[in-house]
Amino acid sequence: MAAIRRKIPYTPKAPIRKGIYSQAVVVDRTMYVSGQIGMDPTSGQLVSGGVLEEAKQALTNMGEILKSAGCDYNNVVKTTVLLADMNDFNGVNDVYKQFFKINFPARAAYQVAALPRGARVEIEAIAAVGSITDASA
């Protein structure tokens, strides 16, 4: 049986807690992006402005990680959105639509008891690495 290739992409343009987890892992042609909160990669702090600004920063961070493996939002096939308050669902959706505009990925959304650093939203993703061609339904 042939060995499966694993790569750990990295970008300084997204936050990382070194030594604890990877920003993402690519196995063959599948990229698993660690959950992103609205942390400013320069300051290491959550952005101010509430859940909408946090969602925007989390998705921006995700985009930088995707770029580090030659991907973009179009490569994303599945996301999981974790919310501290399900009442923020519609507002986070409005931000999400600014990043995922067509051929939306599959998604699950959950309310959780707490998120790291007191974040209000965390988003993780699975992406297909390589050129994406959409087939007609």
CSV table of C-alpha atoms in Angstrom, one decimal, residues 25-33 62 66 69 71-79 105 124-130 132:
chain,number,residue,atom,x,y,z
A,25,VAL,CA,-3.2,19.6,8.1
A,26,VAL,CA,-3.3,18.4,4.5
A,27,VAL,CA,-3.6,14.7,4.0
A,28,ASP,CA,-3.4,13.7,0.3
A,29,ARG,CA,-5.8,16.3,-1.2
A,30,THR,CA,-7.9,17.0,1.9
A,31,MET,CA,-7.1,20.1,4.1
A,32,TYR,CA,-8.4,20.2,7.6
A,33,VAL,CA,-8.3,23.8,9.0
A,62,MET,CA,-9.1,30.9,7.6
A,66,LEU,CA,-6.2,28.3,2.9
A,69,ALA,CA,-1.9,25.4,0.8
A,71,CYS,CA,-6.5,27.1,-1.8
A,72,ASP,CA,-9.3,29.7,-1.3
A,73,TYR,CA,-12.8,29.7,0.0
A,74,ASN,CA,-14.0,27.9,-3.2
A,75,ASN,CA,-12.0,24.9,-2.1
A,76,VAL,CA,-13.9,24.6,1.2
A,77,VAL,CA,-16.4,21.7,1.2
A,78,LYS,CA,-17.5,21.7,4.9
A,79,THR,CA,-17.5,24.1,7.8
A,105,PRO,CA,-20.0,24.3,1.6
A,124,GLU,CA,-13.3,25.2,11.3
A,125,ALA,CA,-13.2,23.9,7.7
A,126,ILE,CA,-12.4,21.0,5.5
A,127,ALA,CA,-11.2,21.8,2.0
A,128,ALA,CA,-10.3,19.9,-1.2
A,129,VAL,CA,-6.8,20.8,-2.4
A,130,GLY,CA,-6.4,21.5,-6.1
A,132,ILE,CA,-12.2,22.6,-8.3
